[in-house]
């Protein structure tokens, strides 16, 4: 396995992570994502996906018609040492450079939270990171093999990988949280009627944290626009930037630590 083994003491990951991060010199540079419209990347790539997606990149089981994540069964379990181990595999379709990008995306979770992505050994529930036909993930732990798709055709960026992994940990998009109307205006006239469901509010647990314009989970201002005009406008200050995919924000990190009692 190219990653920390599932039966390793997680504290040993530092030296392994350091070795992996040496490969980042071959990967897409972190700062490069600042010059790419990542939200548009996700939505454009996913437009042709055969998966049943809502909000652009959230996978729904075909038997469901609404996002449901009951009780704590949707969250990854904490081990006796206080760390939350999330087993995963990575498809052989990814190059060494791609793997380095994914490694770098996971590094922030490892250094700032109690989440540890570990190579699967025998676990029944695990993430299978694949290059399918888009950038997408289910929300929370689903049970069994759970695909996180990072298409090599535009999804293998640091922030996109973090975005999709954060979905897998149980987080929705920021612009759909229950109190969003106090912080952003949804411009329905700029959204196709067939796409407006992507802006439905969710009955979210906001974990007593403020609305986060800088969240890696926030979509950009023109997401799902039919005319190039803004679909999401921050209020009261419309100039506030949204939709970054550079790295987890401080509040993203805080929420993970609250949700998983790190």
PDB file of C-alpha atoms in Angstrom:
ATOM      1  CA  UNK A   1       0.000   0.000   0.000  1.00  0.00           C
ATOM      2  CA  UNK A   2       1.171   3.502  -0.763  1.00  0.00           C
ATOM      3  CA  UNK A   3      -0.305   5.002   2.399  1.00  0.00           C
ATOM      4  CA  UNK A   4      -0.288   4.505   6.130  1.00  0.00           C
ATOM      5  CA  UNK A   5      -1.354   0.944   6.831  1.00  0.00           C
ATOM      6  CA  UNK A   6      -4.597   0.427   8.682  1.00  0.00           C
ATOM      7  CA  UNK A   7      -2.887  -1.572  11.451  1.00  0.00           C
ATOM      8  CA  UNK A   8      -0.159   1.007  12.017  1.00  0.00           C
ATOM      9  CA  UNK A   9      -0.040   3.312  14.980  1.00  0.00           C
ATOM     10  CA  UNK A  10      -1.397   6.551  13.430  1.00  0.00           C
ATOM     11  CA  UNK A  11       1.316   8.636  15.078  1.00  0.00           C
ATOM     12  CA  UNK A  12       3.757   6.963  12.729  1.00  0.00           C
ATOM     13  CA  UNK A  13       2.070   8.732   9.843  1.00  0.00           C
ATOM     14  CA  UNK A  14       4.246  11.835  10.132  1.00  0.00           C
ATOM     15  CA  UNK A  15       7.328  10.290   8.574  1.00  0.00           C
ATOM     16  CA  UNK A  16       5.265   8.567   5.898  1.00  0.00           C
ATOM     17  CA  UNK A  17       3.390  11.761   5.162  1.00  0.00           C
ATOM     18  CA  UNK A  18       6.656  13.663   4.861  1.00  0.00           C
ATOM     19  CA  UNK A  19       7.832  11.165   2.270  1.00  0.00           C
ATOM     20  CA  UNK A  20       4.595  11.461   0.328  1.00  0.00           C
ATOM     21  CA  UNK A  21       4.652  15.213   0.350  1.00  0.00           C
ATOM     22  CA  UNK A  22       8.001  15.136  -1.414  1.00  0.00           C
ATOM     23  CA  UNK A  23       6.002  14.015  -4.418  1.00  0.00           C
ATOM     24  CA  UNK A  24       3.975  17.199  -4.399  1.00  0.00           C
ATOM     25  CA  UNK A  25       6.651  18.830  -6.518  1.00  0.00           C
ATOM     26  CA  UNK A  26       5.331  16.694  -9.382  1.00  0.00           C
ATOM     27  CA  UNK A  27       1.701  17.398  -8.599  1.00  0.00           C
ATOM     28  CA  UNK A  28      -0.660  20.254  -9.382  1.00  0.00           C
ATOM     29  CA  UNK A  29       0.649  23.104  -7.203  1.00  0.00           C
ATOM     30  CA  UNK A  30      -1.652  24.163  -4.377  1.00  0.00           C
ATOM     31  CA  UNK A  31      -1.615  27.784  -5.466  1.00  0.00           C
ATOM     32  CA  UNK A  32      -2.616  26.849  -8.992  1.00  0.00           C
ATOM     33  CA  UNK A  33      -6.158  26.242  -7.776  1.00  0.00           C
ATOM     34  CA  UNK A  34      -6.454  29.955  -7.093  1.00  0.00           C
ATOM     35  CA  UNK A  35      -6.393  30.529 -10.846  1.00  0.00           C
ATOM     36  CA  UNK A  36      -8.973  27.860 -11.696  1.00  0.00           C
ATOM     37  CA  UNK A  37     -12.742  28.231 -11.352  1.00  0.00           C
ATOM     38  CA  UNK A  38     -13.055  25.053  -9.340  1.00  0.00           C
ATOM     39  CA  UNK A  39     -16.812  25.282  -8.821  1.00  0.00           C
ATOM     40  CA  UNK A  40     -17.284  25.555 -12.571  1.00  0.00           C
ATOM     41  CA  UNK A  41     -14.896  22.615 -13.018  1.00  0.00           C
ATOM     42  CA  UNK A  42     -17.001  20.429 -10.747  1.00  0.00           C
ATOM     43  CA  UNK A  43     -20.335  21.372 -12.299  1.00  0.00           C
ATOM     44  CA  UNK A  44     -19.080  21.160 -15.892  1.00  0.00           C
ATOM     45  CA  UNK A  45     -17.472  17.764 -15.397  1.00  0.00           C
ATOM     46  CA  UNK A  46     -20.444  16.397 -13.464  1.00  0.00           C
ATOM     47  CA  UNK A  47     -22.931  17.605 -16.075  1.00  0.00           C
ATOM     48  CA  UNK A  48     -22.349  14.412 -18.046  1.00  0.00           C
ATOM     49  CA  UNK A  49     -22.249  12.068 -15.073  1.00  0.00           C
ATOM     50  CA  UNK A  50     -24.529   9.048 -14.980  1.00  0.00           C
ATOM     51  CA  UNK A  51     -24.762   9.293 -11.188  1.00  0.00           C
ATOM     52  CA  UNK A  52     -27.862  10.635  -9.449  1.00  0.00           C
ATOM     53  CA  UNK A  53     -26.444  13.887  -8.068  1.00  0.00           C
ATOM     54  CA  UNK A  54     -27.902  16.761  -6.078  1.00  0.00           C
ATOM     55  CA  UNK A  55     -26.261  20.114  -5.422  1.00  0.00           C
ATOM     56  CA  UNK A  56     -23.866  19.250  -8.219  1.00  0.00           C
ATOM     57  CA  UNK A  57     -21.682  16.650  -6.525  1.00  0.00           C
ATOM     58  CA  UNK A  58     -23.592  14.769  -3.796  1.00  0.00           C
ATOM     59  CA  UNK A  59     -24.410  11.147  -4.596  1.00  0.00           C
ATOM     60  CA  UNK A  60     -27.818   9.805  -3.643  1.00  0.00           C
ATOM     61  CA  UNK A  61     -28.761   6.145  -3.570  1.00  0.00           C
ATOM     62  CA  UNK A  62     -31.239   5.662  -6.384  1.00  0.00           C
ATOM     63  CA  UNK A  63     -33.879   4.535  -3.877  1.00  0.00           C
ATOM     64  CA  UNK A  64     -33.796   7.920  -2.112  1.00  0.00           C
ATOM     65  CA  UNK A  65     -35.377  11.177  -3.145  1.00  0.00           C
ATOM     66  CA  UNK A  66     -33.963  13.326  -0.359  1.00  0.00           C
ATOM     67  CA  UNK A  67     -30.725  13.627   1.550  1.00  0.00           C
ATOM     68  CA  UNK A  68     -31.030  11.459   4.627  1.00  0.00           C
ATOM     69  CA  UNK A  69     -28.331  10.801   7.213  1.00  0.00           C
ATOM     70  CA  UNK A  70     -30.036   9.275  10.271  1.00  0.00           C
ATOM     71  CA  UNK A  71     -28.470   9.101  13.754  1.00  0.00           C
ATOM     72  CA  UNK A  72     -24.760   8.568  14.244  1.00  0.00           C
ATOM     73  CA  UNK A  73     -24.612   5.695  11.765  1.00  0.00           C
ATOM     74  CA  UNK A  74     -23.545   8.172   9.109  1.00  0.00           C
ATOM     75  CA  UNK A  75     -20.376   9.125  10.932  1.00  0.00           C
ATOM     76  CA  UNK A  76     -17.079   7.297  11.064  1.00  0.00           C
ATOM     77  CA  UNK A  77     -16.334   5.637  14.382  1.00  0.00           C
ATOM     78  CA  UNK A  78     -13.759   6.861  16.857  1.00  0.00           C
ATOM     79  CA  UNK A  79     -11.190   4.297  17.977  1.00  0.00           C
ATOM     80  CA  UNK A  80     -10.054   3.729  21.557  1.00  0.00           C
ATOM     81  CA  UNK A  81      -7.083   6.057  21.051  1.00  0.00           C
ATOM     82  CA  UNK A  82      -9.369   8.984  20.238  1.00  0.00           C
ATOM     83  CA  UNK A  83      -8.653   9.031  16.507  1.00  0.00           C
ATOM     84  CA  UNK A  84     -11.289   8.574  13.819  1.00  0.00           C
ATOM     85  CA  UNK A  85      -9.913   6.071  11.327  1.00  0.00           C
ATOM     86  CA  UNK A  86     -11.369   6.277   7.813  1.00  0.00           C
ATOM     87  CA  UNK A  87     -10.163   3.327   5.718  1.00  0.00           C
ATOM     88  CA  UNK A  88      -9.700   3.938   2.014  1.00  0.00           C
ATOM     89  CA  UNK A  89      -8.327   2.538  -1.201  1.00  0.00           C
ATOM     90  CA  UNK A  90      -7.088   4.396  -4.273  1.00  0.00           C
ATOM     91  CA  UNK A  91      -7.590   3.188  -7.824  1.00  0.00           C
ATOM     92  CA  UNK A  92      -4.562   2.242  -9.874  1.00  0.00           C
ATOM     93  CA  UNK A  93      -5.866   4.665 -12.501  1.00  0.00           C
ATOM     94  CA  UNK A  94      -4.235   7.516 -10.570  1.00  0.00           C
ATOM     95  CA  UNK A  95      -0.661   8.549 -11.335  1.00  0.00           C
ATOM     96  CA  UNK A  96       1.946   9.177  -8.662  1.00  0.00           C
ATOM     97  CA  UNK A  97       1.324  12.901  -9.095  1.00  0.00           C
ATOM     98  CA  UNK A  98      -2.420  12.405  -8.587  1.00  0.00           C
ATOM     99  CA  UNK A  99      -1.723  10.389  -5.451  1.00  0.00           C
ATOM    100  CA  UNK A 100       0.471  13.161  -4.111  1.00  0.00           C
ATOM    101  CA  UNK A 101      -2.363  15.662  -4.573  1.00  0.00           C
ATOM    102  CA  UNK A 102      -4.720  13.366  -2.666  1.00  0.00           C
ATOM    103  CA  UNK A 103      -2.057  12.886   0.018  1.00  0.00           C
ATOM    104  CA  UNK A 104      -1.681  16.623   0.399  1.00  0.00           C
ATOM    105  CA  UNK A 105      -5.445  17.084   0.639  1.00  0.00           C
ATOM    106  CA  UNK A 106      -5.623  14.539   3.446  1.00  0.00           C
ATOM    107  CA  UNK A 107      -2.636  16.032   5.264  1.00  0.00           C
ATOM    108  CA  UNK A 108      -4.653  18.967   6.599  1.00  0.00           C
ATOM    109  CA  UNK A 109      -7.235  16.620   8.104  1.00  0.00           C
ATOM    110  CA  UNK A 110      -4.401  14.685   9.758  1.00  0.00           C
ATOM    111  CA  UNK A 111      -2.620  17.730  11.147  1.00  0.00           C
ATOM    112  CA  UNK A 112      -5.652  19.775  12.250  1.00  0.00           C
ATOM    113  CA  UNK A 113      -8.259  17.185  13.299  1.00  0.00           C
ATOM    114  CA  UNK A 114      -8.574  13.691  14.772  1.00  0.00           C
ATOM    115  CA  UNK A 115      -9.476  12.268  11.347  1.00  0.00           C
ATOM    116  CA  UNK A 116      -6.966   9.759   9.977  1.00  0.00           C
ATOM    117  CA  UNK A 117      -7.378   8.352   6.480  1.00  0.00           C
ATOM    118  CA  UNK A 118      -5.733   4.924   6.599  1.00  0.00           C
ATOM    119  CA  UNK A 119      -5.164   2.312   3.913  1.00  0.00           C
ATOM    120  CA  UNK A 120      -7.841  -0.342   4.072  1.00  0.00           C
ATOM    121  CA  UNK A 121      -6.847  -3.802   5.215  1.00  0.00           C
ATOM    122  CA  UNK A 122      -9.998  -5.803   5.963  1.00  0.00           C
ATOM    123  CA  UNK A 123     -12.576  -3.172   6.961  1.00  0.00           C
ATOM    124  CA  UNK A 124     -16.077  -3.624   5.536  1.00  0.00           C
ATOM    125  CA  UNK A 125     -16.820   0.108   5.407  1.00  0.00           C
ATOM    126  CA  UNK A 126     -14.320   2.174   3.454  1.00  0.00           C
ATOM    127  CA  UNK A 127     -13.840   4.902   0.870  1.00  0.00           C
ATOM    128  CA  UNK A 128     -12.894   3.805  -2.620  1.00  0.00           C
ATOM    129  CA  UNK A 129     -11.262   6.781  -4.332  1.00  0.00           C
ATOM    130  CA  UNK A 130     -11.725   6.351  -8.065  1.00  0.00           C
ATOM    131  CA  UNK A 131     -11.472   8.324 -11.283  1.00  0.00           C
ATOM    132  CA  UNK A 132     -15.039   8.020 -12.520  1.00  0.00           C
ATOM    133  CA  UNK A 133     -17.099  10.460 -14.587  1.00  0.00           C
ATOM    134  CA  UNK A 134     -16.993  13.420 -12.214  1.00  0.00           C
ATOM    135  CA  UNK A 135     -16.141  14.892  -8.820  1.00  0.00           C
ATOM    136  CA  UNK A 136     -18.621  13.551  -6.280  1.00  0.00           C
ATOM    137  CA  UNK A 137     -19.228  11.821  -2.963  1.00  0.00           C
ATOM    138  CA  UNK A 138     -22.040  10.701  -0.706  1.00  0.00           C
ATOM    139  CA  UNK A 139     -22.604  12.577   2.550  1.00  0.00           C
ATOM    140  CA  UNK A 140     -21.375  10.691   5.604  1.00  0.00           C
ATOM    141  CA  UNK A 141     -20.552   7.040   6.094  1.00  0.00           C
ATOM    142  CA  UNK A 142     -22.849   4.913   3.930  1.00  0.00           C
ATOM    143  CA  UNK A 143     -21.627   1.430   4.801  1.00  0.00           C
ATOM    144  CA  UNK A 144     -19.737  -0.980   2.561  1.00  0.00           C
ATOM    145  CA  UNK A 145     -17.731   0.248  -0.401  1.00  0.00           C
ATOM    146  CA  UNK A 146     -18.275   4.001  -0.733  1.00  0.00           C
ATOM    147  CA  UNK A 147     -17.017   5.656  -3.902  1.00  0.00           C
ATOM    148  CA  UNK A 148     -15.427   9.088  -3.839  1.00  0.00           C
ATOM    149  CA  UNK A 149     -14.914  10.081  -7.464  1.00  0.00           C
ATOM    150  CA  UNK A 150     -12.065  12.384  -8.438  1.00  0.00           C
ATOM    151  CA  UNK A 151     -11.997  12.260 -12.210  1.00  0.00           C
ATOM    152  CA  UNK A 152      -8.523  12.751 -13.627  1.00  0.00           C
ATOM    153  CA  UNK A 153     -10.251  15.001 -16.154  1.00  0.00           C
ATOM    154  CA  UNK A 154     -10.369  18.037 -13.880  1.00  0.00           C
ATOM    155  CA  UNK A 155     -11.058  16.869 -10.307  1.00  0.00           C
ATOM    156  CA  UNK A 156      -7.589  16.094  -8.968  1.00  0.00           C
ATOM    157  CA  UNK A 157      -7.015  19.358  -7.163  1.00  0.00           C
ATOM    158  CA  UNK A 158      -6.148  19.838  -3.498  1.00  0.00           C
ATOM    159  CA  UNK A 159      -9.347  21.724  -2.652  1.00  0.00           C
ATOM    160  CA  UNK A 160     -11.676  19.514  -4.691  1.00  0.00           C
ATOM    161  CA  UNK A 161     -10.282  16.419  -2.968  1.00  0.00           C
ATOM    162  CA  UNK A 162     -10.825  18.066   0.422  1.00  0.00           C
ATOM    163  CA  UNK A 163     -14.339  19.124  -0.599  1.00  0.00           C
ATOM    164  CA  UNK A 164     -15.362  15.590  -1.575  1.00  0.00           C
ATOM    165  CA  UNK A 165     -13.670  13.986   1.439  1.00  0.00           C
ATOM    166  CA  UNK A 166     -15.482  16.437   3.705  1.00  0.00           C
ATOM    167  CA  UNK A 167     -18.776  15.307   2.172  1.00  0.00           C
ATOM    168  CA  UNK A 168     -17.774  11.736   3.045  1.00  0.00           C
ATOM    169  CA  UNK A 169     -17.214  12.842   6.644  1.00  0.00           C
ATOM    170  CA  UNK A 170     -20.796  14.125   6.817  1.00  0.00           C
ATOM    171  CA  UNK A 171     -20.805  17.752   5.693  1.00  0.00           C
ATOM    172  CA  UNK A 172     -23.188  19.456   3.259  1.00  0.00           C
ATOM    173  CA  UNK A 173     -22.589  22.570   1.183  1.00  0.00           C
ATOM    174  CA  UNK A 174     -22.422  25.824   3.097  1.00  0.00           C
ATOM    175  CA  UNK A 175     -24.955  27.587   0.876  1.00  0.00           C
ATOM    176  CA  UNK A 176     -27.649  25.023   1.770  1.00  0.00           C
ATOM    177  CA  UNK A 177     -27.365  25.301   5.553  1.00  0.00           C
ATOM    178  CA  UNK A 178     -30.578  26.046   7.405  1.00  0.00           C
ATOM    179  CA  UNK A 179     -29.855  29.718   8.168  1.00  0.00           C
ATOM    180  CA  UNK A 180     -28.302  30.654   4.842  1.00  0.00           C
ATOM    181  CA  UNK A 181     -30.921  33.291   3.961  1.00  0.00           C
ATOM    182  CA  UNK A 182     -29.395  35.581   6.574  1.00  0.00           C
ATOM    183  CA  UNK A 183     -26.028  35.490   4.802  1.00  0.00           C
ATOM    184  CA  UNK A 184     -26.592  34.946   1.082  1.00  0.00           C
ATOM    185  CA  UNK A 185     -29.308  35.790  -1.418  1.00  0.00           C
ATOM    186  CA  UNK A 186     -30.271  33.096  -3.913  1.00  0.00           C
ATOM    187  CA  UNK A 187     -31.059  34.708  -7.270  1.00  0.00           C
ATOM    188  CA  UNK A 188     -33.681  32.285  -8.518  1.00  0.00           C
ATOM    189  CA  UNK A 189     -34.199  34.104 -11.836  1.00  0.00           C
ATOM    190  CA  UNK A 190     -30.643  33.207 -12.840  1.00  0.00           C
ATOM    191  CA  UNK A 191     -31.163  29.490 -12.191  1.00  0.00           C
ATOM    192  CA  UNK A 192     -32.945  27.100 -14.528  1.00  0.00           C
ATOM    193  CA  UNK A 193     -36.177  25.835 -12.923  1.00  0.00           C
ATOM    194  CA  UNK A 194     -34.905  22.289 -13.404  1.00  0.00           C
ATOM    195  CA  UNK A 195     -31.777  23.119 -11.378  1.00  0.00           C
ATOM    196  CA  UNK A 196     -33.351  25.078  -8.529  1.00  0.00           C
ATOM    197  CA  UNK A 197     -33.532  22.003  -6.291  1.00  0.00           C
ATOM    198  CA  UNK A 198     -29.762  22.309  -5.933  1.00  0.00           C
ATOM    199  CA  UNK A 199     -30.357  25.374  -3.761  1.00  0.00           C
ATOM    200  CA  UNK A 200     -32.868  23.836  -1.369  1.00  0.00           C
ATOM    201  CA  UNK A 201     -31.985  24.442   2.259  1.00  0.00           C
ATOM    202  CA  UNK A 202     -31.116  21.427   4.396  1.00  0.00           C
ATOM    203  CA  UNK A 203     -32.111  20.839   8.003  1.00  0.00           C
ATOM    204  CA  UNK A 204     -28.486  21.064   9.044  1.00  0.00           C
ATOM    205  CA  UNK A 205     -26.839  20.913  12.430  1.00  0.00           C
ATOM    206  CA  UNK A 206     -24.679  24.018  12.252  1.00  0.00           C
ATOM    207  CA  UNK A 207     -22.708  23.009  15.360  1.00  0.00           C
ATOM    208  CA  UNK A 208     -23.016  26.512  16.834  1.00  0.00           C
ATOM    209  CA  UNK A 209     -20.581  27.839  14.255  1.00  0.00           C
ATOM    210  CA  UNK A 210     -21.011  30.981  12.139  1.00  0.00           C
ATOM    211  CA  UNK A 211     -21.814  30.985   8.453  1.00  0.00           C
ATOM    212  CA  UNK A 212     -18.506  30.592   6.645  1.00  0.00           C
ATOM    213  CA  UNK A 213     -18.084  32.420   3.338  1.00  0.00           C
ATOM    214  CA  UNK A 214     -14.537  31.032   3.140  1.00  0.00           C
ATOM    215  CA  UNK A 215     -15.542  27.388   3.603  1.00  0.00           C
ATOM    216  CA  UNK A 216     -14.162  24.878   1.130  1.00  0.00           C
ATOM    217  CA  UNK A 217     -17.767  23.626   1.065  1.00  0.00           C
ATOM    218  CA  UNK A 218     -19.221  26.891  -0.305  1.00  0.00           C
ATOM    219  CA  UNK A 219     -20.087  27.102  -3.991  1.00  0.00           C
ATOM    220  CA  UNK A 220     -19.122  30.103  -6.078  1.00  0.00           C
ATOM    221  CA  UNK A 221     -21.287  33.041  -7.063  1.00  0.00           C
ATOM    222  CA  UNK A 222     -22.333  31.739 -10.486  1.00  0.00           C
ATOM    223  CA  UNK A 223     -22.982  28.067  -9.664  1.00  0.00           C
ATOM    224  CA  UNK A 224     -25.733  26.653 -11.929  1.00  0.00           C
ATOM    225  CA  UNK A 225     -26.194  30.034 -13.647  1.00  0.00           C
ATOM    226  CA  UNK A 226     -28.097  30.007 -16.936  1.00  0.00           C
ATOM    227  CA  UNK A 227     -26.924  33.459 -17.996  1.00  0.00           C
ATOM    228  CA  UNK A 228     -23.546  34.044 -16.369  1.00  0.00           C
ATOM    229  CA  UNK A 229     -25.094  36.206 -13.665  1.00  0.00           C
ATOM    230  CA  UNK A 230     -24.762  35.528  -9.959  1.00  0.00           C
ATOM    231  CA  UNK A 231     -26.888  32.800  -8.436  1.00  0.00           C
ATOM    232  CA  UNK A 232     -25.469  33.269  -4.920  1.00  0.00           C
ATOM    233  CA  UNK A 233     -24.834  36.780  -3.610  1.00  0.00           C
ATOM    234  CA  UNK A 234     -23.342  37.372  -0.148  1.00  0.00           C
ATOM    235  CA  UNK A 235     -25.305  39.794   2.025  1.00  0.00           C
ATOM    236  CA  UNK A 236     -25.032  42.466   3.213  1.00  0.00           C
ATOM    237  CA  UNK A 237     -21.677  42.812   1.409  1.00  0.00           C
ATOM    238  CA  UNK A 238     -21.912  41.363  -2.124  1.00  0.00           C
ATOM    239  CA  UNK A 239     -18.169  41.763  -2.658  1.00  0.00           C
ATOM    240  CA  UNK A 240     -17.286  39.035  -0.156  1.00  0.00           C
ATOM    241  CA  UNK A 241     -15.528  36.211  -2.042  1.00  0.00           C
ATOM    242  CA  UNK A 242     -17.049  32.726  -1.904  1.00  0.00           C
ATOM    243  CA  UNK A 243     -16.261  29.393  -3.508  1.00  0.00           C
ATOM    244  CA  UNK A 244     -12.576  28.964  -2.640  1.00  0.00           C
ATOM    245  CA  UNK A 245     -11.016  25.520  -3.071  1.00  0.00           C
ATOM    246  CA  UNK A 246      -7.517  26.316  -1.781  1.00  0.00           C
ATOM    247  CA  UNK A 247      -7.746  24.589   1.607  1.00  0.00           C
ATOM    248  CA  UNK A 248     -10.034  23.812   4.514  1.00  0.00           C
ATOM    249  CA  UNK A 249     -10.956  27.019   6.307  1.00  0.00           C
ATOM    250  CA  UNK A 250     -10.466  27.521  10.039  1.00  0.00           C
ATOM    251  CA  UNK A 251     -14.203  27.026  10.548  1.00  0.00           C
ATOM    252  CA  UNK A 252     -14.234  23.885   8.369  1.00  0.00           C
ATOM    253  CA  UNK A 253     -11.579  22.486  10.695  1.00  0.00           C
ATOM    254  CA  UNK A 254     -13.449  23.605  13.810  1.00  0.00           C
ATOM    255  CA  UNK A 255     -16.632  21.877  12.634  1.00  0.00           C
ATOM    256  CA  UNK A 256     -14.858  18.591  11.991  1.00  0.00           C
ATOM    257  CA  UNK A 257     -13.387  18.716  15.476  1.00  0.00           C
ATOM    258  CA  UNK A 258     -16.785  19.476  17.013  1.00  0.00           C
ATOM    259  CA  UNK A 259     -18.687  16.855  15.010  1.00  0.00           C
ATOM    260  CA  UNK A 260     -16.186  14.119  15.821  1.00  0.00           C
ATOM    261  CA  UNK A 261     -15.455  15.342  19.354  1.00  0.00           C
ATOM    262  CA  UNK A 262     -11.745  15.605  18.613  1.00  0.00           C
TER     263      UNK A 262
END
